[in-house]
Amino acid sequence: MTFLRRWWRQSYSYDWMVHYFDGHGALTAYRVGVGLSCLCFGLAAITTYLTTVPPTSTVADAVIIGGTVSSFALGLLWIRGPWPYEHRSLMFVIYADVGTTLALLSYGSIQMSFPGCALLAATGVYVQIFHSPRVLLMHLGWSACTVALMFVLIMTTPHLDHGLAVSQLVVLLPVMFAAPVFLQSVLLSLRIDADGARTDPLTGLQNRRGLDEKVAQFLGAAPDVSVMVIDVDRFKSINDRFGHQAGDVALQLIARRLRVDDLLVARTGGEEFAVVAKVSLEQARSIAEWLRSRLHSPQDACPLTVSVGLAHVRPTESDPVRTVTGLMRRADVAMYEAKHRGGNQVVDIGSLRT
């Protein structure tokens, strides 16, 4: 029960999983794989007419033919892309579950189609990876109803092999119900660990690794990229005077004040932060001055000032991580110049050459 409670309460994020796989170059392969699976399911449905007991009713024919056509259409849409938004993904799961059940019930022999309930486990793999425990539970509930209905139909039909049905049920139960919960719990735990490896535990901001992973998605095809490196002035004196706990509180306060829409923020060192913006140099100068003022408040228990270094570029290469890394090196030089001039000011790298 402890395991189940922990599984149920684990956080999930559909967008995080999509962006994670996209950032690692695997999303296209997964998308094509789902598309090919749809094509295979459609082909499997139509081949029921090649069995010794084909569908025997007009309704069954309509279900098989409709399922085949829609599976082929969906498969081509998956292969063509792009990856669907979450609500469309949920609609796909519903379609797959309902369609699989109807197709299995439309076969001429219920005993022949009963092992096909394992196809619901294939949909379950998709749900385990991309959706929440709540969605997986609903999928498992639907699967359980399908298995129970088909098993009851077999057991209440005298001429069918009841012993074979029991054997098939024993095989289906762990594959369809025990394994999915265990595997999703493992995946969610790995996601939380992976997310933690990209996040600074003190401030909740991205760390340098997280910054590198998010920057491509954040920048997109932005024509302007600006980076600000922000360092707290005389931070050591804060720790010496008020203690390290006060220093931690100060860093958390800075992190809260740096969380602004349309800015990508990371803690890249002890008291150093990086801010990435998709703005021109003039706009970046205004933002940097605004942030410098925002981070200082006379009402704070320990008023802080910061030195800000700024660098800007119109990207000419396709690697956003390399672009931002180069800008951070330049902005770091400007930040140290700001400190050399007394701190509590903004220096952009361009002004150092004039």
XYZ file of C-alpha atoms in Angstrom:
354
model
C 0.000 0.000 0.000
C 2.898 2.351 0.697
C 4.180 1.736 -2.824
C 0.752 2.431 -4.337
C 0.308 5.647 -2.335
C 3.726 6.880 -3.416
C 2.942 6.010 -7.030
C -0.414 7.799 -6.909
C 1.068 10.975 -5.390
C 4.051 11.247 -7.711
C 4.094 14.363 -9.855
C 4.084 14.137 -13.612
C 4.346 16.525 -16.526
C 3.303 15.651 -20.064
C 5.123 18.682 -21.461
C 8.288 17.814 -19.526
C 8.391 14.316 -21.020
C 7.778 15.602 -24.537
C 10.457 18.286 -24.252
C 12.879 15.850 -22.616
C 12.636 13.329 -25.448
C 12.681 16.108 -28.019
C 15.832 17.571 -26.491
C 17.513 14.160 -26.653
C 16.569 13.624 -30.300
C 14.257 10.690 -29.555
C 10.807 12.233 -30.006
C 10.724 11.801 -33.775
C 11.595 8.114 -33.462
C 8.867 7.636 -30.852
C 6.349 9.497 -32.994
C 7.116 7.317 -36.011
C 6.965 4.231 -33.776
C 3.461 5.134 -32.578
C 2.422 5.761 -36.183
C 3.737 2.397 -37.375
C 1.985 0.703 -34.441
C -1.308 2.268 -35.545
C -0.744 0.944 -39.068
C -0.013 -2.521 -37.675
C -3.144 -2.472 -35.501
C -5.231 -1.508 -38.517
C -3.699 -4.331 -40.517
C -4.331 -6.770 -37.662
C -7.994 -5.756 -37.581
C -8.598 -6.354 -41.286
C -6.828 -9.732 -41.215
C -9.677 -11.084 -39.083
C -11.328 -11.869 -42.433
C -8.507 -14.321 -43.118
C -9.305 -16.409 -40.022
C -11.479 -19.513 -39.991
C -14.170 -17.584 -38.080
C -14.545 -14.102 -39.654
C -17.023 -11.454 -38.392
C -20.602 -12.536 -38.920
C -22.667 -9.350 -38.498
C -23.032 -5.980 -40.200
C -22.144 -4.175 -36.969
C -18.956 -6.225 -36.626
C -18.046 -5.476 -40.245
C -18.568 -1.747 -39.639
C -16.380 -1.814 -36.526
C -13.548 -3.716 -38.237
C -13.570 -1.643 -41.413
C -13.998 1.660 -39.539
C -11.221 0.723 -37.144
C -8.889 -0.218 -39.981
C -9.452 2.994 -41.917
C -9.137 5.212 -38.841
C -6.008 3.366 -37.662
C -4.347 3.888 -41.037
C -5.330 7.577 -41.029
C -4.078 8.122 -37.483
C -0.877 6.239 -38.228
C -0.104 8.539 -41.139
C -0.875 11.596 -39.002
C 1.525 10.377 -36.307
C 4.263 9.735 -38.829
C 3.753 13.131 -40.429
C 3.784 14.894 -37.046
C 4.012 17.020 -35.029
C 3.712 15.435 -31.590
C 0.192 16.139 -30.224
C -0.697 18.437 -27.348
C -1.788 16.774 -24.117
C -5.551 16.923 -24.712
C -5.138 15.361 -28.168
C -2.918 12.705 -26.667
C -5.688 11.870 -24.187
C -8.190 11.624 -27.043
C -5.805 9.221 -28.787
C -5.659 7.033 -25.658
C -9.470 6.940 -25.464
C -9.705 6.088 -29.156
C -7.128 3.297 -28.794
C -8.818 1.762 -25.740
C -12.380 1.908 -27.052
C -11.360 0.885 -30.567
C -9.354 -2.100 -29.347
C -12.222 -3.356 -27.199
C -14.793 -2.999 -29.963
C -12.513 -4.713 -32.466
C -11.881 -7.660 -30.123
C -15.617 -8.090 -29.524
C -16.258 -8.002 -33.272
C -14.134 -11.062 -34.069
C -16.058 -14.159 -35.114
C -14.605 -16.157 -32.219
C -14.425 -14.569 -28.779
C -11.948 -17.220 -27.666
C -9.671 -16.437 -30.583
C -9.695 -12.705 -29.851
C -9.348 -12.971 -26.047
C -5.502 -13.005 -26.065
C -5.719 -9.822 -28.133
C -6.530 -7.992 -24.879
C -2.753 -7.728 -24.616
C -3.035 -4.977 -27.259
C -4.469 -2.792 -24.494
C -1.137 -3.218 -22.713
C 0.553 -1.628 -25.726
C -1.592 1.468 -25.237
C -0.730 1.217 -21.564
C 2.984 1.605 -22.354
C 2.233 4.928 -24.040
C 0.149 6.039 -21.044
C 2.862 4.963 -18.583
C 5.430 7.187 -20.289
C 3.471 10.325 -21.074
C 0.477 10.524 -18.747
C -0.361 10.663 -15.058
C -1.206 7.848 -12.630
C -4.827 8.990 -12.804
C -4.951 8.445 -16.571
C -3.190 5.095 -16.201
C -5.731 4.025 -13.579
C -8.608 4.881 -15.934
C -6.891 2.938 -18.722
C -6.405 -0.054 -16.417
C -10.055 0.168 -15.348
C -11.189 0.045 -18.964
C -8.806 -2.843 -19.645
C -10.136 -4.742 -16.620
C -13.728 -4.305 -17.818
C -12.766 -5.556 -21.277
C -10.943 -8.612 -19.922
C -13.759 -9.407 -17.475
C -16.461 -9.066 -20.134
C -14.678 -11.301 -22.613
C -13.837 -13.886 -19.944
C -17.468 -14.029 -18.789
C -18.669 -14.416 -22.399
C -16.310 -17.347 -22.886
C -17.208 -19.008 -19.584
C -20.951 -18.714 -20.285
C -20.632 -20.238 -23.752
C -20.803 -24.046 -23.344
C -18.860 -25.165 -26.443
C -15.778 -22.951 -25.778
C -12.638 -24.145 -23.981
C -13.018 -22.816 -20.431
C -9.694 -24.205 -19.242
C -7.862 -22.398 -22.037
C -9.643 -19.156 -21.076
C -8.437 -19.483 -17.476
C -4.884 -20.100 -18.706
C -5.063 -17.033 -20.954
C -6.419 -14.916 -18.095
C -3.563 -15.929 -15.792
C -1.068 -14.765 -18.431
C -2.902 -11.498 -19.146
C -3.267 -10.296 -15.551
C 0.386 -9.522 -14.703
C 1.158 -8.199 -18.186
C -1.803 -5.824 -18.245
C -2.152 -4.744 -14.613
C 0.847 -5.367 -12.352
C 3.675 -4.373 -14.684
C 2.214 -0.979 -15.795
C 1.976 0.453 -12.268
C 5.484 -0.705 -11.400
C 7.017 0.603 -14.621
C 5.264 3.984 -14.424
C 6.417 4.419 -10.840
C 10.000 3.776 -11.940
C 9.677 6.221 -14.844
C 8.189 8.950 -12.652
C 10.975 8.490 -10.103
C 13.590 8.739 -12.839
C 11.913 11.890 -14.157
C 11.956 13.500 -10.724
C 15.637 12.591 -10.325
C 16.436 13.918 -13.797
C 14.518 17.112 -13.089
C 16.378 17.510 -9.795
C 19.703 17.145 -11.580
C 18.799 20.240 -13.626
C 17.543 22.331 -10.709
C 19.411 24.218 -8.008
C 18.038 22.800 -4.721
C 18.417 26.051 -2.767
C 16.671 28.473 -5.117
C 14.589 26.201 -7.342
C 16.083 27.865 -10.422
C 17.728 25.976 -13.244
C 21.361 25.084 -12.676
C 23.907 25.263 -15.491
C 22.902 21.864 -16.833
C 19.239 22.826 -16.745
C 20.022 26.084 -18.516
C 21.779 24.242 -21.342
C 18.852 21.832 -21.726
C 16.181 24.542 -21.776
C 17.894 27.171 -23.866
C 17.102 25.672 -27.289
C 13.392 25.445 -26.535
C 13.391 28.909 -24.954
C 15.195 30.727 -27.775
C 13.656 28.995 -30.754
C 14.465 31.094 -33.813
C 14.904 34.373 -31.896
C 16.734 37.016 -33.987
C 18.298 38.567 -30.864
C 19.863 36.896 -27.837
C 21.013 38.749 -24.723
C 22.653 37.272 -21.643
C 23.066 38.964 -18.275
C 25.438 37.623 -15.634
C 24.474 38.873 -12.167
C 26.727 38.612 -9.118
C 25.924 39.739 -5.569
C 28.280 42.467 -4.353
C 30.325 41.660 -1.223
C 28.391 38.440 -0.601
C 31.130 37.069 1.653
C 30.555 39.913 4.079
C 26.889 38.900 4.357
C 27.896 35.378 5.346
C 30.556 36.661 7.736
C 28.261 39.180 9.416
C 24.918 37.370 9.494
C 25.862 33.705 8.975
C 25.449 31.292 6.112
C 21.751 30.824 6.745
C 21.219 34.544 6.082
C 23.254 34.138 2.897
C 20.983 31.309 1.773
C 17.908 33.427 2.491
C 19.415 36.264 0.450
C 20.011 33.946 -2.519
C 16.434 32.673 -2.308
C 15.172 36.252 -2.255
C 17.196 37.070 -5.373
C 15.829 33.975 -7.109
C 12.232 35.006 -6.385
C 12.836 38.505 -7.733
C 14.518 37.188 -10.873
C 11.558 34.986 -11.813
C 10.058 37.118 -14.540
C 8.005 36.079 -17.566
C 9.918 35.774 -20.857
C 13.278 35.399 -19.095
C 15.233 32.174 -18.643
C 17.007 32.332 -15.282
C 19.613 30.028 -13.753
C 21.906 29.958 -10.752
C 25.298 29.216 -12.265
C 27.553 29.594 -9.215
C 27.614 30.401 -5.507
C 26.180 33.921 -5.737
C 26.123 34.192 -9.531
C 23.037 34.068 -11.739
C 22.504 34.085 -15.489
C 19.521 35.576 -17.304
C 18.791 34.837 -20.975
C 16.431 37.098 -22.930
C 15.210 37.227 -26.541
C 15.599 40.994 -26.871
C 17.733 43.593 -28.604
C 20.724 45.225 -26.934
C 18.780 48.373 -26.035
C 15.947 46.352 -24.533
C 18.457 44.194 -22.660
C 20.073 47.299 -21.167
C 16.682 48.423 -19.871
C 15.909 44.974 -18.453
C 19.331 44.760 -16.795
C 18.869 48.141 -15.097
C 15.376 47.173 -14.039
C 16.635 43.899 -12.531
C 19.496 45.677 -10.753
C 16.990 48.044 -9.116
C 14.530 45.235 -8.412
C 17.106 43.185 -6.531
C 17.889 46.021 -4.121
C 15.417 47.056 -1.448
C 16.282 49.259 1.564
C 13.519 47.448 3.474
C 15.376 44.128 3.328
C 16.960 42.886 6.549
C 20.221 42.826 4.637
C 19.931 45.128 1.586
C 21.741 43.703 -1.444
C 23.335 45.234 -4.486
C 24.452 43.390 -7.602
C 26.864 43.842 -10.473
C 25.482 42.995 -13.892
C 27.421 42.117 -17.031
C 25.586 42.145 -20.350
C 26.357 40.658 -23.751
C 24.218 40.564 -26.895
C 24.398 38.928 -30.304
C 22.344 38.299 -33.414
C 22.910 34.539 -33.749
C 24.640 33.288 -36.883
C 24.977 29.643 -35.838
C 22.351 26.993 -35.219
C 23.624 25.799 -31.815
C 21.850 27.880 -29.127
C 23.875 26.321 -26.303
C 27.134 27.411 -27.925
C 25.690 30.877 -28.541
C 24.625 31.310 -24.919
C 27.887 29.851 -23.580
C 29.862 32.385 -25.612
C 27.645 35.215 -24.428
C 28.024 34.128 -20.811
C 31.817 34.287 -21.081
C 31.607 37.796 -22.490
C 28.973 38.900 -19.973
C 31.161 37.514 -17.176
C 33.986 39.815 -18.256
C 31.573 42.760 -18.211
C 30.285 41.740 -14.760
C 33.813 41.799 -13.301
C 34.315 45.217 -14.835
C 31.136 46.368 -13.070
C 32.568 45.094 -9.791
C 35.876 46.831 -10.513
C 33.982 50.099 -10.964
C 32.427 49.741 -7.506
C 29.487 47.402 -8.085
C 25.759 48.118 -8.110
C 25.783 48.893 -11.833
C 25.359 47.414 -15.304
C 28.184 47.114 -17.819
C 27.633 45.705 -21.296
C 30.497 44.114 -23.160
C 30.159 46.550 -26.033
C 30.972 49.504 -23.813
C 34.312 47.948 -22.872
C 35.556 48.359 -26.435
C 34.760 52.044 -26.654
